[in-house]
Amino acid sequence: MDSRRPAQGLSHVSGVTRPPLITKTITQVLRETVTAFADRPALVFSATGQRWTWAEFAAEVDALAAGLLALGLRRGDRVGIWSPNRPEWVLTQFATARLGIILVNINPAYRLAELEYALNKVGCRALITAERFKTSDYLEMLSSLMPELSSAAGGPLRAARFPQLEFVIKIGAAPIAGMLRLDDVVAGGQAIGAEQLDAVTASLDIDDAINIQFTSGTTGAPKGATLSHRNIVNNAFFVVSGMRFTQADRLCIPVPLYHCFGMVLGTLGCVTVGATMVFPGEGFDAQATLSAVSEESCTAVYGVPSMFSLMLDAPNLDRFKLGSLRTGVMAGALCPIELMKRVVADMNMREVTICYGMTETSPVSFQSATDDPIERRVSTIGRVQPHVEVKIVGPDGATLPVGQQGEICTRGYSVMKGYWDDPQRTAESIVDGWMHSGDLGVIDEEGYATVVGRSKDMVIRGGENIYPREIEEFLGGFSKVREVQVFGVPDEKYGEELCAWIVCRDGCVASEEEIREFCRDKIAHFKVPRYIRFKTELPMTATGKAQKFKMRDEMIKELDA
C-alpha cells in the first residue's frame, strides 16, 4: 500500500522511506560532490562573471573557513550574514558549516531596529556584511548603531548596544574604520592547514544546529527557526531528487539566499547532486533572470509566483532561448492555477513542480512530481515528501476525515530544533513532535494536498466563513489580472467585508464594474469583494508572501478617512 495515500479515511499521510535519510554533515556532502565532479562547473554569477569549478569552490570555502578559525570563531558560535545574493554569501554558508558555526541569515531588507533585534536575539559574535543593497546603506546603518566603530583600533569590537558582537567583517576592498575586510580575514587564515579544519569538521554531529533563519515577523517579533545539518541536507536532497536533478542540471537561482528557498533548495540542493548553481544577480530582475537562463542553458529555475508572473510578462520574452528549461520550483506563496499553466506553456517548464512548506520544516513538506498529471500539478501542492508525516487537524487537535479542511501539521526529520532562546513559542508550535503550520489545507483520497490559506486570514462576513485563497484563484482567471490579494476589513453591519487589491497585466486597465461583472453568477454574492482597488504593486516580503496586514491597515485608514 502507498503510505502517501490516507489510510482509514483519515487525513494522515506518510512519505516513502527510500532512499534512506542522509547521515552526513553539510561538509561531508560537499566533499563527496567535489571528489566526484571536481572539474565540473559548480557556481556561476552572471552579473560579475565569477565562475568556479567544484574543486575551486571547495578551495575558496576552505580559505574562508581557515580565516574564521584564525579569528577565534568556534563551533556553536553565531555568525550573521547581511548581504544580497553574492559569491561571498555562498562561501560563508559552507565555510561556517565546515567549522560548525551557526550561520544567522539576516534579511537584506532589514533596517536598524530589525538588525539590532536579530543580532542580539541570537548573540552573534561576528557579522559579515555587504556595503549596500538597493536603497539600504548597510555601512551607514551599522555606524549609526555602533558609533564605537569609528574609534575601534584592532581587536574585538566593544559596542554598547551589541555586547556579544566582536567582529564586523565587510565584503569589498575599501577599508572602513572598525571593520575587518573579508579578504583580510581570508589572508589571516593562511597559516591554518587542512588538517586543522578537518579536525574541527570531524567533531561535528549531524544534529548540531547549523543555521538560524528568522520568520517574517508579520505577527510579532521575528522568531529564529534553528535548523540542523540533518534538517537541511535531507530536505535539499529530496526536493532536487523530486525534480530528477543530476550533475548535468543547471539551476537558475534568482530567489534570495537568506531564505530557505535560496540556501537550502538552491545552493545545498545543487551540492547534494553536483548540479550547477547560476545566480543572475544580487536581487531579482526579470530580464536578468531570463538572460541567465538563456545564456547559461539552465535546465531549471526557481521563483515565487510574482517572479514568474513578471518573467512571463516581459515584453521580449520570445527573444530568450528557454528551450533548455525542463523543471523548477514555484513556491514561497500560494501559486495561482492560471500562472502555473502559463509557466508550463510559455517557459517550456513541462516538469515544473510546486513545493509547500515553512522555514520551520526545513522547508518543504509537499511537492508535486514531474510526471504528475498536469491537472494535479496546477491545482495541488503534490504529495508528502519522503520520511515526513503530515496530518490535517481540527480545532480540537483531532485528525480530520479525508477531504475536510483543517490545519496542516508536519512531523519527521524536517522539523526544526526549535526557536532560538524561545522555549515558550517553540512549545506552542511543536506539540508531540508535530509542527503546527497555521495553514489551512485539505488532503484527498490520493494523498494530494491543497492549501486553502492561513487560518488567521479567514474572513467571517455575516456568519459566512470565507477563505480569500478561493476568491484569489477565481479573480486570477480574469484576463487582465496579474496579481490579486483578498482580505477582510471591519464592517458595522456584517462584521467584516471583503476587499480585493489587484495589479493588472502590463498594458491593461480594468474597472471595478468589469471585476464585478466577471464575478456575477459565477461565485456566491457574499464572496464578491465589496471594495476593489487597483494598485501598481502589492506589499510583499522578499520571498513573495503577501503582507495582508499592511493592506488591511492601509484600507482601514482609507475607509475611516
C-alpha positions as semicolon CSV with decimal commas, in nm:
position;residue;x (nm);y (nm);z (nm)
1;M;0,000;0,000;0,000
2;D;0,122;0,352;-0,084
3;S;0,152;0,530;0,254
4;R;0,128;0,862;0,072
5;R;-0,243;0,784;0,041
6;P;-0,457;0,838;0,352
7;A;-0,548;0,524;0,546
8;Q;-0,875;0,451;0,723
9;G;-1,035;0,757;0,572
10;L;-0,825;1,000;0,776
11;S;-0,617;1,295;0,653
12;H;-0,286;1,147;0,767
13;V;-0,013;1,062;0,516
14;S;0,347;0,941;0,538
15;G;0,625;0,977;0,282
16;V;0,820;0,690;0,134
17;T;1,126;0,574;0,330
18;R;1,359;0,502;0,035
19;P;1,626;0,610;-0,019
20;P;1,722;0,634;0,348
21;L;1,795;0,964;0,517
22;I;2,142;1,111;0,463
23;T;2,350;1,091;0,780
24;K;2,628;1,331;0,679
25;T;2,712;1,689;0,764
26;I;2,700;1,963;0,502
27;T;3,078;1,948;0,463
28;Q;3,080;1,570;0,415
29;V;2,820;1,604;0,140
30;L;3,021;1,881;-0,028
31;R;3,337;1,670;-0,014
32;E;3,168;1,379;-0,191
33;T;3,049;1,609;-0,468
34;V;3,392;1,769;-0,508
35;T;3,554;1,425;-0,529
36;A;3,306;1,309;-0,793
37;F;3,284;1,626;-1,004
38;A;3,599;1,828;-0,929
39;D;3,632;1,986;-1,273
40;R;3,264;2,036;-1,346
41;P;3,109;2,384;-1,306
42;A;2,979;2,449;-0,955
43;L;2,882;2,815;-0,950
44;V;2,821;3,099;-1,194
45;F;2,745;3,461;-1,104
46;S;2,621;3,617;-1,426
47;A;2,645;3,978;-1,308
48;T;3,014;3,957;-1,217
49;G;3,132;3,680;-1,448
50;Q;3,253;3,476;-1,150
51;R;3,284;3,103;-1,229
52;W;3,414;2,821;-1,009
53;T;3,451;2,450;-1,063
54;W;3,370;2,228;-0,766
55;A;3,740;2,198;-0,681
56;E;3,787;2,575;-0,699
57;F;3,473;2,635;-0,494
58;A;3,588;2,395;-0,220
59;A;3,927;2,568;-0,206
60;E;3,760;2,908;-0,162
61;V;3,536;2,766;0,111
62;D;3,836;2,626;0,299
63;A;4,026;2,954;0,271
64;L;3,739;3,145;0,432
65;A;3,688;2,874;0,695
66;A;4,057;2,899;0,789
67;G;4,025;3,275;0,823
68;L;3,723;3,247;1,051
69;L;3,903;2,987;1,262
70;A;4,207;3,213;1,290
71;L;3,982;3,489;1,425
72;G;3,889;3,259;1,710
73;L;3,539;3,168;1,595
74;R;3,440;2,821;1,707
75;R;3,174;2,552;1,683
76;G;2,840;2,679;1,811
77;D;2,925;3,049;1,769
78;R;2,674;3,253;1,574
79;V;2,788;3,448;1,267
80;G;2,541;3,669;1,086
81;I;2,544;3,748;0,716
82;W;2,375;4,062;0,589
83;S;2,406;4,071;0,215
84;P;2,215;4,023;-0,109
85;N;2,297;3,727;-0,334
86;R;2,675;3,734;-0,384
87;P;2,953;3,475;-0,417
88;E;3,066;3,564;-0,064
89;W;2,724;3,464;0,071
90;V;2,759;3,112;-0,069
91;L;3,118;3,082;0,055
92;T;3,009;3,192;0,402
93;Q;2,731;2,934;0,405
94;F;2,971;2,646;0,351
95;A;3,270;2,790;0,541
96;T;3,063;2,826;0,859
97;A;2,926;2,475;0,812
98;R;3,286;2,347;0,783
99;L;3,353;2,474;1,136
100;G;3,016;2,403;1,299
101;I;2,950;2,777;1,327
102;I;2,580;2,862;1,321
103;L;2,503;3,084;1,022
104;V;2,245;3,352;1,101
105;N;2,058;3,475;0,794
106;I;1,985;3,848;0,809
107;N;1,721;3,975;0,569
108;P;1,885;4,222;0,324
109;A;1,579;4,448;0,369
110;Y;1,623;4,480;0,746
111;R;1,656;4,826;0,890
112;L;1,803;4,947;1,220
113;A;1,559;4,802;1,474
114;E;1,528;4,468;1,296
115;L;1,904;4,427;1,261
116;E;1,964;4,513;1,625
117;Y;1,697;4,268;1,738
118;A;1,826;3,981;1,523
119;L;2,195;4,016;1,618
120;N;2,121;4,040;1,989
121;K;1,848;3,775;1,995
122;V;2,093;3,502;1,894
123;G;2,410;3,661;2,030
124;C;2,615;3,693;1,711
125;R;2,992;3,707;1,767
126;A;3,054;3,827;1,413
127;L;2,864;3,988;1,127
128;I;2,966;3,959;0,762
129;T;2,812;4,247;0,570
130;A;2,788;4,387;0,222
131;E;2,835;4,761;0,175
132;R;2,486;4,827;0,048
133;F;2,188;4,684;-0,143
134;K;1,942;4,896;-0,340
135;T;1,844;5,187;-0,111
136;S;1,993;5,029;0,202
137;D;2,332;5,168;0,306
138;Y;2,449;4,893;0,540
139;L;2,768;5,068;0,647
140;E;2,581;5,384;0,741
141;M;2,328;5,186;0,943
142;L;2,599;4,993;1,124
143;S;2,784;5,315;1,205
144;S;2,461;5,457;1,345
145;L;2,406;5,154;1,568
146;M;2,773;5,124;1,664
147;P;2,941;5,465;1,695
148;E;3,227;5,278;1,862
149;L;3,336;5,155;1,518
150;S;3,494;5,488;1,427
151;S;3,737;5,472;1,718
152;A;3,798;5,096;1,721
153;A;4,167;5,016;1,686
154;G;4,201;4,647;1,619
155;G;4,097;4,359;1,840
156;P;3,743;4,263;1,930
157;L;3,477;4,531;1,897
158;R;3,316;4,665;2,214
159;A;2,977;4,814;2,125
160;A;2,730;4,916;2,395
161;R;2,423;4,801;2,203
162;F;2,580;4,472;2,094
163;P;2,755;4,318;2,396
164;Q;2,833;3,988;2,223
165;L;2,939;4,119;1,882
166;E;3,318;4,118;1,840
167;F;3,379;4,142;1,466
168;V;3,218;4,327;1,176
169;I;3,357;4,185;0,853
170;K;3,297;4,385;0,538
171;I;3,267;4,248;0,186
172;G;3,457;4,476;-0,054
173;A;3,800;4,632;-0,096
174;A;3,758;4,973;0,067
175;P;3,880;4,987;0,432
176;I;3,632;5,111;0,692
177;A;3,729;5,206;1,047
178;G;3,648;4,938;1,299
179;M;3,565;4,676;1,037
180;L;3,768;4,387;0,901
181;R;3,779;4,330;0,528
182;L;3,671;3,981;0,425
183;D;3,982;3,948;0,207
184;D;4,199;4,022;0,509
185;V;4,016;3,761;0,715
186;V;4,089;3,506;0,443
187;A;4,455;3,612;0,433
188;G;4,477;3,574;0,810
189;G;4,397;3,206;0,782
190;Q;4,685;3,112;0,551
191;A;4,881;2,951;0,834
192;I;4,596;2,714;0,915
193;G;4,625;2,384;0,731
194;A;4,360;2,147;0,603
195;E;4,434;1,906;0,888
196;Q;4,320;2,166;1,144
197;L;3,999;2,227;0,952
198;D;3,944;1,853;0,915
199;A;3,985;1,802;1,290
200;V;3,707;2,055;1,358
201;T;3,481;1,907;1,090
202;A;3,530;1,555;1,228
203;S;3,397;1,669;1,567
204;L;3,062;1,784;1,427
205;D;2,734;1,598;1,463
206;I;2,454;1,592;1,204
207;D;2,207;1,707;1,468
208;D;2,410;2,016;1,558
209;A;2,238;2,348;1,495
210;I;2,393;2,499;1,183
211;N;2,154;2,770;1,066
212;I;1,913;3,024;1,214
213;Q;1,651;3,181;0,989
214;F;1,415;3,447;1,113
215;T;1,048;3,422;1,032
216;S;0,890;3,722;0,865
217;G;0,766;3,869;1,190
218;T;0,434;3,983;1,041
219;T;0,251;3,899;1,365
220;G;0,515;4,000;1,622
221;A;0,888;3,991;1,682
222;P;1,068;3,758;1,439
223;K;1,145;3,409;1,568
224;G;1,477;3,239;1,497
225;A;1,398;2,899;1,349
226;T;1,701;2,682;1,429
227;L;1,793;2,412;1,177
228;S;2,046;2,127;1,181
229;H;2,264;1,955;0,921
230;R;2,015;1,666;0,918
231;N;1,724;1,903;0,862
232;I;1,851;2,091;0,561
233;V;2,080;1,837;0,391
234;N;1,794;1,590;0,360
235;N;1,531;1,843;0,258
236;A;1,762;1,982;-0,008
237;F;1,834;1,636;-0,146
238;F;1,476;1,513;-0,158
239;V;1,347;1,830;-0,324
240;V;1,602;1,822;-0,608
241;S;1,551;1,446;-0,636
242;G;1,183;1,524;-0,687
243;M;1,287;1,715;-0,998
244;R;1,521;1,434;-1,108
245;F;1,830;1,655;-1,077
246;T;2,175;1,522;-1,171
247;Q;2,517;1,679;-1,220
248;A;2,403;1,772;-1,570
249;D;2,141;2,016;-1,443
250;R;2,198;2,390;-1,425
251;L;1,976;2,573;-1,178
252;C;1,898;2,944;-1,206
253;I;1,859;3,090;-0,854
254;P;1,703;3,439;-0,852
255;V;1,543;3,382;-0,509
256;P;1,718;3,531;-0,202
257;L;1,989;3,329;-0,031
258;Y;1,888;3,448;0,316
259;H;1,575;3,234;0,283
260;C;1,543;2,853;0,275
261;F;1,439;2,872;-0,090
262;G;1,779;3,004;-0,194
263;M;2,021;2,843;0,050
264;V;1,856;2,505;0,106
265;L;1,662;2,419;-0,210
266;G;1,908;2,621;-0,418
267;T;2,274;2,602;-0,319
268;L;2,259;2,300;-0,089
269;G;2,028;2,115;-0,328
270;C;2,284;2,158;-0,606
271;V;2,564;2,041;-0,377
272;T;2,383;1,715;-0,296
273;V;2,388;1,605;-0,662
274;G;2,660;1,816;-0,824
275;A;2,429;2,042;-1,026
276;T;2,550;2,389;-1,127
277;M;2,426;2,699;-0,940
278;V;2,358;3,002;-1,162
279;F;2,288;3,338;-0,998
280;P;2,153;3,615;-1,225
281;G;2,241;3,897;-0,983
282;E;2,216;4,036;-0,633
283;G;1,838;4,058;-0,638
284;F;1,555;3,951;-0,863
285;D;1,521;4,116;-1,201
286;A;1,303;3,953;-1,465
287;Q;1,525;4,047;-1,760
288;A;1,845;3,939;-1,583
289;T;1,688;3,607;-1,484
290;L;1,567;3,534;-1,835
291;S;1,910;3,631;-1,972
292;A;2,087;3,397;-1,729
293;V;1,858;3,108;-1,821
294;S;1,914;3,177;-2,190
295;E;2,291;3,236;-2,183
296;E;2,376;2,957;-1,935
297;S;2,136;2,700;-2,084
298;C;1,969;2,648;-1,747
299;T;1,753;2,340;-1,710
300;A;1,564;2,470;-1,407
301;V;1,466;2,797;-1,243
302;Y;1,323;2,878;-0,901
303;G;1,082;3,154;-0,815
304;V;0,781;3,274;-0,621
305;P;0,461;3,335;-0,819
306;S;0,520;3,708;-0,859
307;M;0,865;3,641;-1,011
308;F;0,725;3,403;-1,269
309;S;0,447;3,648;-1,346
310;L;0,698;3,926;-1,417
311;M;0,910;3,697;-1,636
312;L;0,607;3,587;-1,835
313;D;0,501;3,949;-1,885
314;A;0,844;4,055;-2,012
315;P;0,784;4,236;-2,343
316;N;1,066;4,046;-2,516
317;L;1,004;3,702;-2,367
318;D;1,012;3,533;-2,707
319;R;1,369;3,658;-2,770
320;F;1,516;3,448;-2,489
321;K;1,624;3,091;-2,552
322;L;1,425;2,896;-2,294
323;G;1,431;2,561;-2,471
324;S;1,683;2,422;-2,221
325;L;1,436;2,463;-1,934
326;R;1,273;2,147;-1,807
327;T;1,177;2,189;-1,445
328;G;1,199;2,411;-1,138
329;V;1,007;2,506;-0,829
330;M;0,732;2,758;-0,776
331;A;0,687;2,812;-0,403
332;G;0,710;3,069;-0,125
333;A;0,346;3,171;-0,166
334;L;0,022;3,019;-0,286
335;C;0,052;2,953;-0,660
336;P;-0,235;3,061;-0,889
337;I;-0,351;2,785;-1,122
338;E;-0,354;3,002;-1,434
339;L;0,003;3,115;-1,369
340;M;0,122;2,754;-1,345
341;K;-0,037;2,678;-1,681
342;R;0,146;2,972;-1,843
343;V;0,481;2,864;-1,692
344;V;0,438;2,519;-1,845
345;A;0,326;2,650;-2,184
346;D;0,535;2,965;-2,231
347;M;0,859;2,885;-2,046
348;N;0,894;2,522;-2,152
349;M;0,886;2,409;-1,789
350;R;0,689;2,095;-1,861
351;E;0,814;1,930;-1,542
352;V;0,781;2,230;-1,309
353;T;0,694;2,136;-0,952
354;I;0,505;2,306;-0,674
355;C;0,654;2,293;-0,326
356;Y;0,488;2,373;0,003
357;G;0,631;2,409;0,348
358;M;0,764;2,656;0,601
359;T;1,103;2,762;0,734
360;E;1,036;2,560;1,048
361;T;1,019;2,238;0,839
362;S;1,345;2,299;0,651
363;P;1,126;2,398;0,446
364;V;0,939;2,151;0,218
365;S;0,667;1,907;0,328
366;F;0,478;1,858;0,000
367;Q;0,597;1,856;-0,361
368;S;0,431;1,771;-0,688
369;A;0,607;1,516;-0,909
370;T;0,746;1,591;-1,254
371;D;0,518;1,324;-1,402
372;D;0,203;1,410;-1,210
373;P;-0,092;1,480;-1,440
374;I;-0,095;1,847;-1,532
375;E;-0,428;1,895;-1,353
376;R;-0,268;1,776;-1,030
377;R;0,038;1,993;-1,074
378;V;-0,158;2,311;-1,134
379;S;-0,425;2,261;-0,870
380;T;-0,247;2,095;-0,575
381;I;0,083;2,109;-0,386
382;G;0,152;1,745;-0,464
383;R;0,208;1,469;-0,213
384;V;0,403;1,432;0,108
385;Q;0,783;1,435;0,096
386;P;0,991;1,123;0,181
387;H;1,043;1,049;0,551
388;V;0,781;1,309;0,652
389;E;0,436;1,271;0,806
390;V;0,154;1,521;0,763
391;K;-0,194;1,533;0,910
392;I;-0,487;1,771;0,891
393;V;-0,638;1,853;1,229
394;G;-0,946;2,031;1,356
395;P;-0,965;2,292;1,631
396;D;-0,962;2,016;1,894
397;G;-0,641;1,866;1,753
398;A;-0,811;1,551;1,622
399;T;-0,716;1,424;1,275
400;L;-0,995;1,505;1,031
401;P;-1,151;1,274;0,771
402;V;-1,020;1,288;0,414
403;G;-1,148;1,591;0,228
404;Q;-1,214;1,802;0,534
405;Q;-1,038;2,132;0,584
406;G;-0,813;2,191;0,882
407;E;-0,467;2,292;0,999
408;I;-0,163;2,132;0,834
409;C;0,076;1,969;1,083
410;T;0,413;1,810;0,999
411;R;0,632;1,560;1,183
412;G;0,966;1,399;1,093
413;Y;1,333;1,475;1,033
414;S;1,249;1,816;0,881
415;V;1,101;1,975;1,193
416;M;1,335;2,242;1,331
417;K;1,519;2,208;1,659
418;G;1,313;2,499;1,790
419;Y;1,305;2,877;1,804
420;W;1,635;3,010;1,936
421;D;1,614;3,103;2,304
422;D;1,234;3,092;2,295
423;P;1,107;2,774;2,463
424;Q;0,755;2,911;2,508
425;R;0,693;2,983;2,140
426;T;0,863;2,655;2,050
427;A;0,625;2,464;2,277
428;E;0,328;2,647;2,129
429;S;0,429;2,548;1,775
430;I;0,564;2,194;1,820
431;V;0,327;1,960;2,004
432;D;0,429;1,596;2,046
433;G;0,674;1,637;1,759
434;W;0,412;1,790;1,526
435;M;0,488;2,133;1,382
436;H;0,165;2,332;1,360
437;S;0,175;2,549;1,049
438;G;-0,122;2,780;1,092
439;D;-0,206;2,698;0,728
440;L;-0,540;2,551;0,628
441;G;-0,535;2,255;0,391
442;V;-0,718;1,954;0,254
443;I;-0,585;1,607;0,164
444;D;-0,777;1,399;-0,090
445;E;-0,808;1,022;-0,122
446;E;-0,498;1,001;-0,342
447;G;-0,286;1,192;-0,091
448;Y;-0,267;1,516;-0,288
449;A;-0,297;1,828;-0,075
450;T;-0,438;2,171;-0,139
451;V;-0,368;2,482;0,067
452;V;-0,674;2,696;0,131
453;G;-0,499;2,978;0,311
454;R;-0,392;3,092;0,654
455;S;-0,627;3,023;0,942
456;K;-0,590;3,385;1,054
457;D;-0,677;3,506;0,702
458;M;-1,028;3,364;0,717
459;V;-1,294;3,632;0,681
460;I;-1,627;3,595;0,862
461;R;-1,892;3,801;0,684
462;G;-2,236;3,788;0,834
463;G;-2,172;3,440;0,972
464;E;-2,028;3,308;0,644
465;N;-1,671;3,174;0,660
466;I;-1,484;3,298;0,352
467;Y;-1,134;3,186;0,254
468;P;-0,954;3,453;0,049
469;R;-0,748;3,190;-0,137
470;E;-1,060;3,068;-0,320
471;I;-1,151;3,417;-0,437
472;E;-0,791;3,498;-0,535
473;E;-0,782;3,189;-0,756
474;F;-1,111;3,289;-0,916
475;L;-1,015;3,651;-0,984
476;G;-0,676;3,533;-1,113
477;G;-0,865;3,378;-1,404
478;F;-0,967;3,721;-1,536
479;S;-0,752;3,803;-1,837
480;K;-0,649;4,149;-1,717
481;V;-0,543;4,043;-1,367
482;R;-0,176;3,974;-1,297
483;E;-0,181;3,964;-0,915
484;V;-0,460;3,977;-0,660
485;Q;-0,488;3,965;-0,283
486;V;-0,814;3,941;-0,093
487;F;-0,858;4,024;0,276
488;G;-1,117;4,137;0,526
489;V;-1,183;4,481;0,671
490;P;-1,413;4,568;0,963
491;D;-1,778;4,638;0,886
492;E;-2,053;4,750;1,127
493;K;-2,329;4,552;0,957
494;Y;-2,158;4,225;0,862
495;G;-1,863;4,221;1,100
496;E;-1,622;4,203;0,805
497;E;-1,634;4,282;0,436
498;L;-1,411;4,161;0,158
499;C;-1,155;4,382;-0,014
500;A;-0,952;4,293;-0,323
501;W;-0,629;4,463;-0,426
502;I;-0,547;4,399;-0,790
503;V;-0,243;4,454;-1,010
504;C;-0,333;4,448;-1,379
505;R;-0,119;4,298;-1,652
506;D;0,112;4,536;-1,831
507;G;-0,082;4,741;-2,085
508;C;-0,419;4,653;-1,933
509;V;-0,667;4,872;-1,748
510;A;-0,965;4,729;-1,563
511;S;-1,258;4,881;-1,377
512;E;-1,447;4,780;-1,067
513;E;-1,751;4,711;-1,281
514;E;-1,554;4,473;-1,502
515;I;-1,444;4,277;-1,197
516;R;-1,797;4,261;-1,058
517;E;-1,931;4,152;-1,396
518;F;-1,669;3,876;-1,409
519;C;-1,794;3,755;-1,068
520;R;-2,165;3,781;-1,147
521;D;-2,345;3,447;-1,133
522;K;-2,016;3,261;-1,103
523;I;-1,947;3,289;-0,730
524;A;-2,179;3,345;-0,435
525;H;-2,276;3,708;-0,381
526;F;-2,112;3,722;-0,039
527;K;-1,779;3,624;-0,196
528;V;-1,778;3,920;-0,435
529;P;-1,545;4,183;-0,283
530;R;-1,727;4,494;-0,171
531;Y;-1,410;4,701;-0,205
532;I;-1,191;4,674;-0,514
533;R;-0,872;4,873;-0,551
534;F;-0,620;4,873;-0,836
535;K;-0,251;4,901;-0,741
536;T;0,078;4,918;-0,928
537;E;0,231;4,670;-0,681
538;L;0,139;4,482;-0,365
539;P;0,331;4,479;-0,036
540;M;0,524;4,151;-0,026
541;T;0,808;4,001;0,170
542;A;1,130;3,927;-0,020
543;T;1,010;3,569;-0,061
544;G;0,683;3,666;-0,225
545;K;0,449;3,632;0,070
546;A;0,170;3,884;0,074
547;Q;0,174;4,122;0,369
548;K;-0,201;4,138;0,411
549;F;-0,170;4,312;0,745
550;K;-0,023;4,614;0,565
551;M;-0,301;4,611;0,305
552;R;-0,564;4,581;0,574
553;D;-0,418;4,866;0,781
554;E;-0,398;5,097;0,479
555;M;-0,752;5,008;0,372
556;I;-0,891;5,074;0,720
557;K;-0,729;5,419;0,719
558;E;-0,879;5,492;0,377
559;L;-1,228;5,384;0,480
560;D;-1,214;5,580;0,805
561;A;-1,099;5,896;0,629
